[in-house]
């Protein structure tokens, strides 16, 4: 079965508030077996408009990635994140 991934690109406006998001989102990530492949760090902007923070998270399947994003635990974290950061998240199926 192909893995599922979240690809997130984020600009954090309030780093203290973002810490609250990280703590809140951990509940969902632990529940759904998220594996962080990239979490911030150095990056090279090769094309298009970039964001300061780039995250890639692996799940056992796209369905599990979907269930994590739409879970009550993660949706509580989303409410925090949207107050302190701008960004995009896309869920994709991998190889």
XYZ file of N, CA and C in Angstrom:
285
model
N 0.849 -1.183 0.000
C 0.000 0.000 0.000
C 0.895 1.246 0.000
N 0.611 2.204 -0.868
C 1.412 3.434 -0.902
C 1.267 4.247 0.393
N 2.344 4.897 0.756
C 2.338 5.782 1.921
C 1.542 7.046 1.585
N 1.180 7.784 2.626
C 0.553 9.086 2.467
C 1.446 10.143 3.103
N 1.407 11.332 2.566
C 2.276 12.406 3.050
C 1.517 13.716 3.198
N 1.931 14.478 4.175
C 1.545 15.891 4.263
C 2.763 16.672 3.810
N 2.547 17.647 2.954
C 3.589 18.607 2.603
C 3.054 19.969 3.039
N 3.747 20.560 3.991
C 3.305 21.839 4.557
C 4.372 22.900 4.332
N 3.915 24.084 3.959
C 4.789 25.248 3.776
C 4.196 26.352 4.639
N 4.990 26.901 5.548
C 4.448 27.787 6.572
C 5.347 28.997 6.806
N 4.726 30.147 6.987
C 5.387 31.347 7.513
C 4.792 31.607 8.883
N 5.618 31.533 9.911
C 5.169 31.732 11.283
C 5.210 33.230 11.601
N 4.076 33.761 12.071
C 3.997 35.172 12.456
C 4.268 35.378 13.945
N 3.989 34.374 14.753
C 4.126 34.470 16.208
C 4.768 33.176 16.702
N 6.079 33.211 16.954
C 6.790 31.983 17.305
C 6.355 31.413 18.652
N 5.977 32.232 19.597
C 5.486 31.725 20.885
C 4.136 31.033 20.705
N 3.250 31.633 19.939
C 1.960 31.020 19.660
C 2.101 29.730 18.866
N 3.111 29.667 17.996
C 3.326 28.466 17.196
C 3.723 27.281 18.070
N 4.382 27.559 19.183
C 4.732 26.490 20.130
C 3.461 25.828 20.669
N 2.404 26.602 20.855
C 1.125 26.035 21.296
C 0.559 25.103 20.228
N 0.675 25.498 18.972
C 0.227 24.641 17.868
C 1.004 23.321 17.861
N 2.319 23.404 18.011
C 3.142 22.195 18.000
C 2.704 21.238 19.108
N 2.475 21.769 20.295
C 2.043 20.923 21.413
C 0.671 20.319 21.144
N -0.250 21.103 20.618
C -1.609 20.613 20.347
C -1.620 19.586 19.217
N -0.831 19.802 18.185
C -0.836 18.895 17.039
C -0.197 17.548 17.375
N 0.668 17.506 18.367
C 1.336 16.266 18.766
C 0.330 15.171 19.110
N -0.797 15.547 19.685
C -1.823 14.555 20.022
C -2.284 13.791 18.782
N -2.571 14.527 17.710
C -3.010 13.885 16.465
C -1.869 13.103 15.821
N -0.687 13.690 15.797
C 0.437 13.016 15.146
C 0.785 11.710 15.849
N 0.741 11.703 17.165
C 1.002 10.465 17.902
C -0.089 9.430 17.624
N -1.324 9.873 17.628
C -2.449 8.949 17.410
C -2.392 8.270 16.047
N -1.968 9.012 15.020
C -2.004 8.494 13.658
C -0.639 8.030 13.140
N 0.348 7.936 14.020
C 1.645 7.378 13.633
C 2.441 8.220 12.666
N 2.366 9.538 12.788
C 3.090 10.438 11.892
C 4.597 10.268 12.057
N 5.304 10.283 10.931
C 6.766 10.234 10.930
C 7.264 11.479 10.195
N 7.983 12.330 10.906
C 8.475 13.573 10.309
C 9.731 13.286 9.490
N 9.666 13.580 8.202
C 10.812 13.404 7.308
C 11.589 14.702 7.147
N 10.899 15.816 7.198
C 11.531 17.140 7.160
C 10.700 18.044 8.057
N 11.398 18.812 8.883
C 10.679 19.663 9.838
C 11.452 20.961 9.991
N 11.161 21.912 9.087
C 11.913 23.161 9.126
C 13.314 22.903 8.599
N 14.266 23.598 9.129
C 15.657 23.396 8.733
C 16.019 24.120 7.447
N 17.250 23.899 7.046
C 17.776 24.564 5.849
C 17.019 24.097 4.611
N 16.845 25.014 3.676
C 16.200 24.674 2.418
C 16.694 25.615 1.328
N 16.484 25.203 0.100
C 16.844 26.014 -1.063
C 15.582 26.295 -1.855
N 15.298 27.543 -2.084
C 14.151 27.926 -2.901
C 14.564 27.799 -4.365
N 14.034 26.793 -5.048
C 14.405 26.528 -6.430
C 13.461 27.207 -7.425
N 12.148 27.246 -7.118
C 11.170 27.869 -8.004
C 9.998 28.382 -7.201
N 9.377 29.423 -7.701
C 8.139 29.927 -7.119
C 8.332 30.597 -5.767
N 7.212 31.109 -5.247
C 7.277 31.769 -3.943
C 7.448 30.709 -2.847
N 8.336 30.923 -1.968
C 8.590 29.951 -0.909
C 8.002 30.390 0.417
N 8.159 29.551 1.389
C 7.783 29.827 2.768
C 9.008 29.530 3.629
N 9.038 30.114 4.805
C 10.194 29.976 5.684
C 10.327 28.581 6.300
N 9.209 27.904 6.517
C 9.227 26.599 7.184
C 8.576 25.574 6.266
N 9.271 24.461 6.046
C 8.787 23.405 5.162
C 8.802 22.089 5.929
N 7.686 21.356 5.866
C 7.532 20.136 6.652
C 6.988 19.032 5.750
N 7.562 17.832 5.877
C 7.063 16.650 5.189
C 6.818 15.584 6.259
N 5.584 15.075 6.295
C 5.201 14.078 7.288
C 4.696 12.845 6.555
N 5.184 11.680 6.967
C 4.789 10.416 6.351
C 3.777 9.681 7.230
N 2.793 9.076 6.571
C 1.789 8.234 7.219
C 1.748 6.901 6.493
N 1.157 5.902 7.101
C 1.094 4.568 6.500
C 0.279 4.545 5.205
N -0.641 5.482 5.035
C -1.444 5.551 3.806
C -2.024 6.949 3.657
N -2.524 7.235 2.473
C -3.195 8.518 2.250
C -4.449 8.615 3.109
N -5.145 7.501 3.295
C -6.356 7.507 4.130
C -6.016 7.894 5.565
N -4.915 7.389 6.081
C -4.516 7.748 7.453
C -4.079 9.202 7.508
N -3.376 9.679 6.493
C -3.000 11.099 6.438
C -4.256 11.969 6.452
N -5.246 11.572 5.686
C -6.526 12.284 5.631
C -7.211 12.258 6.994
N -7.285 11.081 7.604
C -7.949 10.953 8.898
C -7.259 11.799 9.963
N -5.942 11.870 9.925
C -5.210 12.704 10.882
C -5.575 14.173 10.698
N -5.519 14.637 9.443
C -5.820 16.058 9.192
C -7.225 16.416 9.668
N -8.176 15.555 9.415
C -9.574 15.853 9.726
C -10.001 15.417 11.132
N -9.066 14.903 11.914
C -9.391 14.458 13.272
C -9.717 15.644 14.179
N -10.535 15.416 15.196
C -10.831 16.489 16.152
C -9.567 17.038 16.821
N -8.594 16.150 17.080
C -7.352 16.596 17.711
C -6.615 17.590 16.820
N -6.483 17.244 15.521
C -5.739 18.148 14.641
C -6.537 19.403 14.341
N -7.825 19.299 14.220
C -8.622 20.493 13.941
C -8.542 21.510 15.089
N -8.385 21.037 16.323
C -8.145 21.968 17.435
C -6.799 22.674 17.241
N -5.795 21.927 16.783
C -4.480 22.519 16.519
C -4.543 23.512 15.356
N -5.336 23.197 14.331
C -5.496 24.098 13.182
C -5.996 25.466 13.639
N -6.945 25.479 14.550
C -7.492 26.746 15.054
C -6.400 27.593 15.687
N -5.455 26.962 16.346
C -4.320 27.695 16.938
C -3.386 28.169 15.833
N -3.007 27.247 14.927
C -2.044 27.589 13.871
C -2.513 28.740 13.010
N -3.774 28.742 12.648
C -4.264 29.784 11.738
C -4.223 31.172 12.364
N -4.142 31.261 13.674
C -4.010 32.561 14.349
C -2.570 33.064 14.329
N -1.601 32.164 14.182
C -0.204 32.550 14.358
C 0.683 32.299 13.136
N 0.125 31.704 12.069
C 0.941 31.375 10.898
C 0.091 31.362 9.636
N 0.768 31.537 8.497
C 0.146 31.431 7.178
C 0.806 30.275 6.457
N 0.035 29.537 5.685
C 0.662 28.446 4.957
C -0.302 27.608 4.167
N 0.246 26.542 3.624
C -0.524 25.588 2.839
C -0.144 24.186 3.291
N -1.104 23.279 3.226
C -0.841 21.857 3.470
C -1.522 21.094 2.348
N -0.785 20.178 1.761
C -1.343 19.299 0.742
C -1.096 17.862 1.193
N -2.088 17.004 1.002
C -1.969 15.578 1.315
C -1.784 14.845 0.002
N -0.737 14.013 -0.076
C -0.423 13.320 -1.327
C -0.138 11.846 -1.074
N -0.413 11.043 -2.091
C -0.070 9.629 -2.046
C 1.325 9.457 -2.601
N 2.107 8.614 -1.947
C 3.481 8.374 -2.384
C 3.640 7.008 -3.015
N 4.877 6.681 -3.235
C 5.203 5.389 -3.850
C 5.271 4.297 -2.823
